[in-house]
Amino acid sequence: MIRIKSLSFTECDICGQPPQISETGLMFPALIHTITHLKGGIFGVPLFHKRESQFSIRTPWGLSFPPAYVDTYSLSRRRKIYSQEKGFRYQSMEKPESDVAIIDYLQDVPLSDSYEAALEALSSLIRQQKRGDQKTIGGKYGKLDRMQMYLKILDLEERVAGLKIIHVAGTKGKGSTCTFCEAILRESGFRTGLFTSPHLIDVRERFRINGVDISEVKFLLYFWNCWNQLKEHETEDLPMPPLFQFLTVLAFKIFVCEQVDVSIIEVGLGGRNDSTNVIEKPVVCGITSLGMDHTETLGNTIGQIASHKAGIFKHQIPAFTVLQVSEAMDVLQENARELMVPLKVVEPLDSKALNGLKLSLSGDHQFSNAGLAVSLCRSWLQRTGNCEKLFQKDNGEANLPEAFLRGLSTAHISGRAQIVHDSSSSSSHVSSEVAETSGDLIFYLDGAHSPESIEACAKWFSVAVKGNNQSPSLVLSSSHNIENINVVRKNGHVQHEKCNIQEFNKISKKILLFNCMEVRDPQILLPGLVSTCASSGTFFSKAIFVPSISTYNKVTSGTSVIPSDISSKDLSWQFSLQRLWERIVHGIDTDLLEKSTKMDGAETSPHREFLYEDASNCSPSNGYLACSAVIPSLPLTIKWLRDCVRENPSLRLQVLVTGSLHLVGDVLKLIRR
């Protein structure tokens, strides 16, 4: 048995004075020289090895890292100078993203092993096997009482109170609103911390510092520090926190230690009893659009749900919300009056205010989120004493500052109205000849899983596919030498791809790739999707139903091993979705479909001809469905779609992936590998 030496962190190790950086080199405080190992909790994975105490910033790096991290000192220095020039109260102690120093210190450590151990530890905190389980945590304390005790153990109570927080709840749009807020304030010169959920590919997506996911090294540093201290204080009355509570505590730890100027915190579920509601004095609160979701926890009426969301209101702290249905608005206003909260209703942002720019997040509903974000940021700047310099008198409040415009036009969030062109046909293992004669495979990703968000997704998809199909013809009329035409928008990031005149003769087929959790009601989601798309003239050629790779009781990363065994997959849920789809599209009797769709029908992927078969060939009585299919695994589905376009250069597949954030995240994992 290997004994792992325990390390008790002091103020200097995690949250204290940062490494001193000069133009010639970097030196750590003396205390870090004595570090031997960081106890890896129950897994015993060492994080640190003893090394020499002197480092040079010119030392060749042992690990690769994104270019954005190379000149972190200069980036931090520019941010500080910009803030001082604008007259902002730049309160952050000179603490740049010192990943390069930590990476140099840890270059001999197998980070992947330690990271996988951290994910295993996180997985052990999941109390539910699937969404909707109501398993109790145990102990004699309530959730928020436990959260306060966890913060006390980590010595974070007073420090969290010192964070300047924007707290956002809502049914839909809260992630987008928080993302807009983060981008606006980062562009305004502040060091930002953003905590959102869920993650799509990697848990580190939940913690963003200055718009970038926290590095793996820093994540491990803060994670094991929190894990070890909480593990040491674990009792029958105070067990280890469940997953989301732990991640919330970890977010506070990260933001305190990274000395952010502003923390933007997205509520996980509800509001009143949410783990994030240990925030006692936020600077400002926001409530995004409300709808029927999480009814098993929040109630069966919009009023009950609104009451939970209004639980984040704090006495006399300003709050903002968007236009709501009357029942929800009445509840919000009643709660605001009781707490003497100045609650203002924000109109959607007028596109004219963008001065010709476009919102980076697609969809008309994003103007509502953007308007709320602008009001939240304005209020935050006013209450922290930074508004006067940003909103100059000659500018006027009617006009948005340039920093706001930059934030609104560059904010990025994955898996929401995101378009990804699959590049597998032009990857390194495919010859140039094959690449030139391959069709197009385009994924339209949106993790919509509520009736309201599905409707917004359908509207966005209908506009997006028409824009993709029509844009080349506009250029064709003015030029016969066609190049750099195909424009792909990825949440504001524009990419140009070379194409030739053959691109304009593509046969476009719209495919639905769908799955949803069993706690959702597909009898509301799927009909809403079909009818909204149809009202815009958008129709699906085929629908594919497939299980997700991710499971509710396992935390994985983008590099985690994908299970290859699909024989044990229970596909009964996917077949029920298929039967519902056929009934919606063709009005086919459900009992007839029950007999015709057998479990062994999903042993392999469909034949290529499936893409081209007419709906009139559908014969449920003979067990043949020409409009939909169940495929037993997502990797098999992606491979089948890729093979289809590789074999047909005239084919363009426009695949809408929706119904589940798990499914969207899994697709992103696969197409990025």
XYZ file of C-alpha atoms in Angstrom:
673
model
C 0.000 0.000 0.000
C 1.373 3.394 -0.968
C 1.154 6.042 1.724
C 0.173 9.439 0.421
C 1.510 12.331 2.394
C -1.211 14.741 3.431
C -0.859 18.440 2.806
C -2.709 21.094 4.759
C -3.021 24.150 2.591
C -2.434 27.551 4.028
C -3.624 30.915 2.817
C -0.614 31.225 0.546
C -1.120 27.859 -1.149
C -4.586 28.339 -2.567
C -6.016 31.793 -1.980
C -3.234 33.961 -0.748
C -0.598 36.137 -2.318
C -0.083 35.098 -5.949
C 3.316 34.301 -7.467
C 5.387 37.429 -8.064
C 5.936 37.998 -11.765
C 8.584 40.251 -13.232
C 9.735 40.893 -16.761
C 12.530 38.347 -16.346
C 11.107 35.555 -14.310
C 8.629 34.163 -11.799
C 9.151 33.187 -8.165
C 6.748 31.366 -5.885
C 6.437 32.219 -2.187
C 8.814 30.170 -0.062
C 6.025 28.032 1.384
C 5.331 26.291 -1.904
C 8.887 24.943 -1.952
C 8.035 22.520 0.845
C 5.138 20.906 -0.999
C 5.566 17.194 -1.522
C 2.194 15.664 -2.272
C -1.395 16.722 -2.292
C -3.504 14.035 -0.719
C -5.864 12.636 -3.312
C -8.685 11.878 -0.886
C -9.996 8.334 -0.924
C -8.290 7.752 -4.246
C -4.800 8.607 -3.054
C -3.720 10.294 -6.259
C -0.754 12.594 -5.723
C -1.047 15.974 -7.368
C 2.377 17.467 -6.605
C 5.907 16.056 -6.780
C 8.865 17.746 -5.174
C 10.834 19.849 -7.633
C 13.327 22.656 -7.674
C 12.180 25.965 -6.210
C 13.451 28.318 -8.899
C 11.517 28.777 -12.141
C 12.021 30.932 -15.174
C 9.181 32.092 -17.341
C 11.415 31.290 -20.321
C 11.701 27.625 -19.311
C 10.506 25.288 -22.101
C 7.089 23.930 -21.173
C 6.646 20.226 -20.633
C 2.978 20.269 -21.631
C 1.138 21.917 -24.470
C -1.433 24.569 -23.698
C -3.623 26.982 -25.649
C -1.889 30.120 -26.921
C -4.295 32.213 -24.851
C -2.457 31.175 -21.714
C 1.068 32.000 -22.894
C 1.192 35.729 -22.283
C -1.074 35.817 -19.248
C 0.907 38.525 -17.511
C 0.525 40.913 -20.430
C -3.186 40.144 -20.711
C -3.708 40.851 -17.024
C -1.620 44.009 -17.208
C -3.597 45.325 -20.193
C -6.865 44.644 -18.384
C -5.665 46.611 -15.359
C -4.419 49.546 -17.468
C -7.700 49.590 -19.419
C -9.683 49.649 -16.189
C -7.599 52.463 -14.719
C -7.884 54.514 -17.909
C -11.657 54.192 -17.758
C -11.692 55.126 -14.085
C -12.993 51.744 -12.887
C -12.409 50.498 -9.369
C -10.115 47.673 -10.307
C -9.934 45.806 -7.005
C -8.342 42.571 -8.119
C -4.896 41.980 -6.585
C -2.475 41.412 -9.448
C -3.364 37.754 -9.956
C -3.118 36.725 -13.604
C -4.014 33.341 -15.012
C -0.834 31.699 -13.763
C -1.583 28.332 -15.336
C 1.797 28.360 -17.065
C 3.621 28.461 -13.740
C 1.496 25.704 -12.240
C 1.798 23.594 -15.383
C 5.583 23.962 -15.249
C 5.503 22.894 -11.618
C 3.355 19.860 -12.413
C 4.817 18.831 -15.742
C 5.957 15.440 -14.366
C 2.525 14.584 -12.938
C 0.104 12.401 -14.920
C -2.686 14.968 -14.883
C -5.086 12.776 -16.823
C -4.970 10.122 -14.101
C -5.557 12.654 -11.357
C -8.356 14.294 -13.348
C -10.132 10.988 -13.936
C -9.806 10.293 -10.209
C -11.468 13.647 -9.494
C -14.320 12.738 -11.859
C -14.724 9.404 -10.065
C -14.896 11.273 -6.780
C -17.547 13.605 -8.196
C -19.524 10.631 -9.488
C -19.616 9.195 -5.974
C -21.564 12.297 -4.891
C -24.485 11.573 -7.226
C -27.382 10.389 -5.081
C -29.900 9.889 -7.891
C -29.803 7.183 -10.535
C -31.899 9.281 -12.899
C -33.656 12.626 -13.091
C -36.719 12.774 -10.909
C -35.504 10.454 -8.154
C -36.350 11.917 -4.760
C -33.712 10.217 -2.638
C -33.010 12.066 0.611
C -29.478 13.047 1.553
C -29.591 12.138 5.217
C -28.335 13.995 8.259
C -30.290 16.339 10.459
C -29.681 19.578 8.561
C -31.569 21.127 5.654
C -29.917 21.859 2.317
C -29.129 25.539 2.892
C -28.005 24.866 6.471
C -25.620 22.239 5.137
C -24.353 24.671 2.517
C -23.560 27.227 5.215
C -21.689 24.565 7.188
C -19.686 23.498 4.139
C -18.691 27.118 3.533
C -17.684 27.466 7.170
C -15.493 24.352 7.015
C -13.727 25.833 3.983
C -13.439 29.236 5.666
C -15.465 30.822 2.889
C -18.384 32.416 4.731
C -17.016 35.952 4.964
C -15.232 35.726 1.640
C -18.356 34.702 -0.270
C -20.126 37.652 1.351
C -17.426 39.834 -0.202
C -18.077 38.612 -3.746
C -19.953 41.063 -5.966
C -22.588 38.716 -7.336
C -25.201 38.786 -10.077
C -27.684 36.009 -9.221
C -29.963 34.715 -12.012
C -32.914 32.298 -11.891
C -35.516 31.326 -14.477
C -36.929 28.479 -16.541
C -35.297 29.224 -19.868
C -32.601 31.653 -20.925
C -30.788 31.968 -17.621
C -27.616 30.414 -19.022
C -27.680 32.764 -21.999
C -28.416 35.774 -19.784
C -25.504 34.906 -17.499
C -23.239 34.430 -20.512
C -24.204 37.840 -21.897
C -23.536 39.426 -18.478
C -20.116 37.808 -18.247
C -19.084 38.932 -21.736
C -20.322 42.510 -21.186
C -18.476 42.991 -17.901
C -15.333 41.246 -19.155
C -15.288 43.571 -22.161
C -15.750 46.440 -19.714
C -12.426 45.586 -18.097
C -13.442 43.441 -15.126
C -12.129 40.044 -14.080
C -15.167 37.779 -14.325
C -16.240 34.499 -12.788
C -19.147 32.567 -14.317
C -20.861 29.531 -12.773
C -23.452 27.762 -14.943
C -24.979 24.323 -15.323
C -25.112 21.744 -16.653
C -21.908 21.053 -18.552
C -21.960 19.410 -21.980
C -18.559 17.785 -22.366
C -16.405 18.584 -19.356
C -17.316 19.608 -15.819
C -14.806 22.464 -16.022
C -17.221 24.244 -18.387
C -19.227 25.204 -15.302
C -16.412 27.416 -13.993
C -15.213 30.167 -16.306
C -12.619 32.769 -15.421
C -12.500 35.705 -17.816
C -14.545 33.789 -20.369
C -12.345 30.674 -20.357
C -13.054 27.318 -18.705
C -10.872 26.882 -15.648
C -7.706 24.976 -16.498
C -7.378 21.321 -15.575
C -4.480 22.079 -13.257
C -6.308 24.773 -11.316
C -9.439 22.673 -11.175
C -7.507 19.838 -9.545
C -5.853 22.233 -7.124
C -9.153 23.668 -5.869
C -11.070 20.408 -6.162
C -8.820 18.290 -3.952
C -8.475 21.104 -1.446
C -12.270 21.245 -1.013
C -12.670 17.491 -1.173
C -10.085 16.749 1.517
C -11.382 19.331 3.977
C -15.009 18.292 3.589
C -14.061 14.617 3.801
C -12.227 15.230 7.074
C -15.355 16.826 8.574
C -17.804 14.243 7.254
C -20.169 12.903 9.909
C -23.469 11.049 10.001
C -25.227 14.359 10.580
C -23.171 16.180 7.945
C -22.425 13.835 5.019
C -20.453 14.811 1.954
C -22.489 17.219 -0.196
C -24.385 15.872 -3.214
C -22.904 16.698 -6.609
C -24.479 20.093 -7.319
C -23.924 21.334 -3.770
C -20.266 20.362 -3.992
C -19.880 22.084 -7.366
C -21.546 25.216 -5.977
C -19.162 25.299 -3.018
C -16.278 24.697 -5.421
C -17.429 27.631 -7.572
C -17.332 29.945 -4.555
C -13.874 28.609 -3.673
C -12.594 29.243 -7.201
C -14.024 32.752 -7.458
C -12.692 33.773 -4.055
C -9.233 32.389 -4.770
C -9.114 33.788 -8.296
C -10.087 37.194 -6.879
C -12.679 37.942 -9.525
C -14.257 41.393 -9.657
C -17.718 40.034 -10.449
C -19.321 36.611 -9.969
C -22.238 35.671 -12.201
C -24.109 32.765 -10.611
C -26.806 30.772 -12.408
C -29.372 29.048 -10.189
C -29.384 25.280 -10.606
C -33.010 24.366 -9.903
C -35.799 26.644 -8.741
C -34.368 29.351 -6.537
C -35.697 29.445 -2.986
C -34.187 26.086 -2.004
C -31.379 26.030 -4.528
C -27.834 25.478 -3.310
C -26.760 28.836 -4.734
C -29.255 30.639 -2.491
C -26.729 30.830 0.332
C -25.877 34.125 -1.350
C -27.156 36.600 1.222
C -26.395 39.940 -0.405
C -26.018 39.829 -4.165
C -25.474 43.096 -5.961
C -28.488 42.451 -8.222
C -30.871 39.591 -9.081
C -32.504 38.552 -12.350
C -35.430 36.310 -13.316
C -35.551 35.094 -16.923
C -38.615 33.784 -18.750
C -40.712 31.346 -16.693
C -42.480 28.224 -17.912
C -43.525 24.710 -16.954
C -40.428 22.675 -16.151
C -39.193 20.562 -13.227
C -42.817 20.258 -12.148
C -41.983 17.193 -10.047
C -40.008 19.515 -7.764
C -41.337 23.046 -8.262
C -45.089 22.489 -8.620
C -47.710 22.045 -11.294
C -48.688 25.682 -11.841
C -46.766 28.625 -13.222
C -47.535 30.489 -9.998
C -45.885 27.826 -7.851
C -42.844 27.807 -10.107
C -42.626 31.608 -9.990
C -42.702 31.468 -6.189
C -39.645 29.219 -6.166
C -37.796 31.491 -8.600
C -38.649 34.603 -6.566
C -36.934 32.948 -3.621
C -33.624 34.482 -4.700
C -34.951 37.999 -3.985
C -33.182 39.623 -1.039
C -34.349 42.506 1.132
C -34.084 45.811 -0.783
C -31.720 44.326 -3.385
C -32.769 45.452 -6.892
C -34.136 42.800 -9.232
C -35.050 42.645 -12.898
C -37.255 40.324 -14.905
C -38.572 39.986 -18.438
C -42.180 40.015 -19.618
C -44.034 37.119 -17.962
C -47.529 35.661 -18.134
C -49.817 37.424 -15.676
C -49.953 34.580 -13.137
C -46.163 34.456 -12.887
C -45.773 38.238 -12.839
C -48.289 38.607 -10.007
C -46.312 36.174 -7.859
C -42.988 37.877 -8.607
C -44.372 41.307 -7.752
C -45.978 40.051 -4.555
C -42.688 38.533 -3.356
C -40.863 41.739 -4.310
C -43.258 43.888 -2.277
C -42.817 41.707 0.802
C -39.043 42.143 0.670
C -39.126 45.796 -0.449
C -37.348 44.778 -3.641
C -37.371 47.338 -6.479
C -38.449 44.993 -9.283
C -38.307 46.284 -12.849
C -39.683 44.594 -15.975
C -37.257 44.759 -18.894
C -38.347 44.942 -22.521
C -36.475 42.844 -25.108
C -33.417 44.602 -26.479
C -34.143 46.657 -29.577
C -31.970 45.419 -32.426
C -31.330 49.052 -33.385
C -29.392 49.478 -30.136
C -26.733 47.128 -31.522
C -25.574 49.690 -34.088
C -25.552 47.233 -36.950
C -24.010 44.358 -34.992
C -25.764 41.038 -34.355
C -26.329 39.143 -31.151
C -23.851 36.302 -30.985
C -26.530 33.909 -29.681
C -29.110 33.000 -32.310
C -32.877 33.177 -31.994
C -35.410 35.943 -31.443
C -35.789 34.918 -27.795
C -32.193 36.014 -27.185
C -33.229 39.676 -27.457
C -35.189 39.163 -24.242
C -32.156 37.607 -22.543
C -29.883 40.340 -23.877
C -32.184 43.089 -22.606
C -32.192 41.522 -19.158
C -28.397 41.159 -19.199
C -27.951 44.828 -20.123
C -30.141 45.919 -17.194
C -28.358 43.591 -14.769
C -24.939 44.873 -15.845
C -26.047 48.504 -15.656
C -27.335 47.939 -12.130
C -24.154 46.108 -11.126
C -22.002 48.957 -12.423
C -24.111 51.544 -10.615
C -24.098 49.716 -7.284
C -20.349 49.076 -7.412
C -19.553 52.680 -8.324
C -18.361 52.028 -11.857
C -21.260 53.208 -13.972
C -20.425 56.892 -14.375
C -17.206 56.319 -16.303
C -18.712 53.744 -18.624
C -21.923 55.626 -19.369
C -20.538 59.037 -20.221
C -22.984 61.939 -20.030
C -22.661 62.617 -23.737
C -23.366 58.965 -24.462
C -26.743 58.785 -22.775
C -28.342 55.680 -21.324
C -30.275 55.094 -24.521
C -27.038 54.188 -26.293
C -25.040 51.152 -25.296
C -21.318 51.593 -24.561
C -18.902 49.901 -26.935
C -17.999 47.346 -24.263
C -21.642 46.285 -24.026
C -21.844 45.941 -27.800
C -18.685 43.839 -27.892
C -20.024 41.568 -25.169
C -23.414 41.101 -26.783
C -21.869 40.326 -30.166
C -19.199 37.888 -28.952
C -20.722 35.960 -26.008
C -20.485 32.230 -26.569
C -22.326 29.263 -25.073
C -22.130 25.702 -26.379
C -25.103 23.543 -27.193
C -27.621 26.358 -27.541
C -28.503 27.278 -31.129
C -25.053 26.103 -32.216
C -24.192 25.126 -35.782
C -21.289 22.757 -36.419
C -20.104 21.607 -39.840
C -18.735 18.100 -39.470
C -15.232 18.064 -40.915
C -14.660 14.306 -40.841
C -14.765 14.039 -44.629
C -11.867 16.482 -44.908
C -9.865 15.190 -41.947
C -6.295 14.005 -42.240
C -7.176 10.349 -42.741
C -9.365 11.101 -45.752
C -7.763 11.748 -49.128
C -8.250 15.115 -50.793
C -10.015 13.409 -53.690
C -12.578 11.877 -51.330
C -12.980 15.142 -49.456
C -13.809 17.023 -52.648
C -16.502 14.515 -53.593
C -18.198 14.245 -50.207
C -21.530 15.681 -49.245
C -22.204 18.027 -46.338
C -23.058 17.007 -42.792
C -24.222 19.919 -40.657
C -25.318 19.588 -37.030
C -27.757 22.082 -35.526
C -27.410 21.662 -31.771
C -29.861 22.910 -29.182
C -30.417 21.290 -25.804
C -34.067 22.372 -25.638
C -36.072 20.122 -23.316
C -39.108 22.161 -22.234
C -42.163 23.144 -24.295
C -41.082 26.785 -24.439
C -37.473 26.054 -25.362
C -38.505 23.471 -27.986
C -40.656 26.105 -29.666
C -37.740 28.564 -29.680
C -35.457 25.820 -31.019
C -37.862 25.007 -33.861
C -38.081 28.669 -34.893
C -34.302 29.021 -34.841
C -33.749 25.813 -36.837
C -36.276 26.827 -39.483
C -34.506 30.137 -40.035
C -31.009 28.635 -39.861
C -31.538 25.902 -42.459
C -33.113 28.318 -44.903
C -30.236 30.745 -44.470
C -27.728 27.968 -45.069
C -29.462 26.843 -48.229
C -30.082 30.313 -49.623
C -26.836 32.141 -48.927
C -24.854 30.688 -51.879
C -27.451 31.781 -54.442
C -27.068 35.369 -53.348
C -23.370 35.267 -54.118
C -23.815 33.280 -57.313
C -25.665 36.154 -58.939
C -22.669 38.444 -58.579
C -19.734 36.128 -59.135
C -18.885 32.971 -61.041
C -15.575 32.519 -59.252
C -17.105 31.251 -56.058
C -14.889 30.993 -53.015
C -15.215 31.564 -49.270
C -18.994 31.674 -49.539
C -20.285 29.110 -47.089
C -20.576 31.022 -43.819
C -21.141 29.038 -40.642
C -22.130 30.877 -37.499
C -21.175 29.243 -34.243
C -22.653 31.458 -31.546
C -21.076 34.489 -33.155
C -17.881 32.857 -34.325
C -17.872 33.096 -38.115
C -15.995 30.576 -40.195
C -15.528 30.684 -43.962
C -15.194 27.517 -45.965
C -14.133 27.254 -49.589
C -16.704 25.803 -51.850
C -17.334 25.511 -55.558
C -20.317 25.652 -57.841
C -21.205 22.024 -57.047
C -22.210 23.173 -53.572
C -25.279 24.865 -55.008
C -26.667 21.642 -56.399
C -26.810 19.828 -53.075
C -29.875 17.782 -52.160
C -30.793 18.939 -48.658
C -32.469 16.576 -46.239
C -33.483 17.579 -42.736
C -32.980 14.907 -40.097
C -34.193 14.973 -36.516
C -31.852 13.297 -34.015
C -33.814 13.140 -30.788
C -33.836 11.811 -27.262
C -35.228 13.128 -24.013
C -35.239 12.027 -20.400
C -38.147 9.915 -19.296
C -39.148 12.591 -16.814
C -39.980 14.828 -19.778
C -43.247 14.591 -21.691
C -42.493 13.815 -25.358
C -46.218 14.045 -26.141
C -45.786 17.800 -25.646
C -42.239 18.222 -26.961
C -42.435 16.355 -30.275
C -45.808 17.716 -31.491
C -44.667 21.235 -30.580
C -41.453 20.777 -32.541
C -43.238 19.442 -35.629
C -45.996 22.056 -35.684
C -43.664 25.019 -35.121
C -41.298 23.852 -37.874
C -44.210 23.154 -40.217
C -45.626 26.644 -39.685
C -42.328 27.961 -41.095
C -42.349 25.542 -44.007
C -39.701 23.258 -42.513
C -40.292 19.500 -42.648
C -38.131 16.589 -41.557
C -37.280 13.877 -44.068
C -36.439 11.377 -41.344
C -36.312 11.091 -37.570
C -33.740 9.049 -35.661
C -34.163 8.100 -32.023
C -31.084 7.065 -30.114
C -30.025 6.662 -26.474
C -27.524 9.104 -25.011
C -24.044 7.967 -24.062
C -23.912 9.972 -20.853
C -25.704 8.655 -17.822
C -27.212 10.672 -15.035
C -25.067 8.963 -12.402
C -21.649 9.397 -13.979
C -19.425 12.455 -14.454
C -17.211 12.126 -17.517
C -14.930 14.337 -19.595
C -14.322 14.792 -23.298
C -11.516 12.231 -23.162
C -13.344 9.615 -21.100
C -13.712 6.199 -22.669
C -16.954 5.758 -24.611
C -18.621 2.417 -23.810
C -18.657 0.121 -26.829
C -21.104 -2.483 -25.533
C -24.550 -1.628 -26.875
C -26.104 -5.055 -26.562
C -27.357 -4.352 -23.051
C -29.030 -1.041 -23.940
C -32.726 -0.907 -23.157
C -34.293 0.793 -26.177
C -37.907 0.639 -25.053
C -37.965 4.401 -24.458
C -36.581 5.114 -27.929
C -39.185 2.849 -29.519
C -41.935 4.667 -27.638
C -40.594 7.953 -29.035
C -40.630 6.460 -32.527
C -44.227 5.301 -32.160
C -45.221 8.774 -31.022
C -43.411 10.319 -33.996
C -45.155 8.086 -36.513
C -48.514 8.877 -34.961
C -47.776 12.631 -35.185
C -46.554 12.539 -38.776
C -48.937 9.963 -40.239
C -51.717 9.550 -37.705
C -50.908 5.847 -37.504
C -52.653 3.838 -34.824
C -50.418 3.374 -31.785
C -51.508 -0.224 -31.165
C -50.556 -1.146 -34.721
C -47.125 0.387 -34.256
C -46.724 -1.419 -30.940
C -46.859 -4.715 -32.810
C -44.729 -3.617 -35.741
C -41.727 -2.076 -33.934
C -39.812 -4.928 -32.393
C -36.750 -4.597 -30.205
C -34.593 -6.493 -32.688
C -35.310 -3.834 -35.296
C -32.449 -1.690 -33.983
C -29.616 -4.176 -34.182
C -27.964 -2.313 -37.054
C -28.075 1.111 -38.656
C -30.539 1.691 -41.518
C -29.678 1.000 -45.150
C -28.503 3.989 -47.196
C -31.758 3.837 -49.162
C -33.585 4.823 -45.994
C -32.628 8.460 -46.626
C -34.324 8.543 -50.003
C -37.424 6.458 -49.401
C -40.742 8.203 -49.766
C -43.161 8.370 -46.858
C -45.752 6.560 -48.936
C -43.643 3.417 -48.595
C -44.280 3.350 -44.862
C -46.124 0.109 -44.036
C -46.540 -0.406 -40.284
C -48.662 -3.490 -40.865
C -45.617 -5.159 -42.407
C -43.305 -3.782 -39.748
C -41.663 -1.299 -42.089
C -41.268 2.379 -41.173
C -39.802 4.606 -43.881
C -39.836 7.881 -41.934
C -38.089 6.995 -38.693
C -35.574 4.642 -37.161
C -34.203 3.595 -33.808
C -30.419 3.153 -33.777
C -28.922 1.413 -30.728
C -25.957 3.741 -30.189
C -24.952 7.327 -30.867
C -21.451 6.485 -32.224
C -23.100 4.131 -34.725
C -25.515 6.912 -35.702
C -22.743 9.458 -36.304
C -20.794 6.921 -38.363
C -23.881 6.159 -40.463
C -24.528 9.854 -41.157
C -20.888 10.380 -42.111
C -20.887 7.369 -44.411
C -24.012 8.658 -46.142
C -22.463 12.007 -47.080
C -19.112 10.489 -47.991
C -20.786 8.224 -50.499
C -22.949 10.939 -52.044
C -21.305 14.260 -52.986
C -24.680 15.779 -53.882
C -26.118 15.244 -50.391
C -26.445 17.812 -47.634
C -27.718 16.460 -44.307
C -28.996 19.094 -41.883
C -29.317 17.311 -38.558
C -31.217 18.922 -35.683
C -30.010 17.474 -32.381
C -32.380 18.359 -29.559
C -34.506 17.151 -26.653
C -31.651 16.652 -24.202
C -28.496 18.482 -23.188
C -26.946 15.080 -22.537
C -27.537 14.126 -26.182
C -26.149 17.443 -27.441
C -23.046 17.082 -25.282
C -22.494 13.513 -26.452
C -22.748 14.546 -30.119
C -20.217 17.324 -29.526
C -17.854 14.832 -27.878
C -18.064 12.468 -30.820
C -17.701 14.968 -33.657
C -14.727 16.640 -31.948
C -12.786 13.404 -31.601
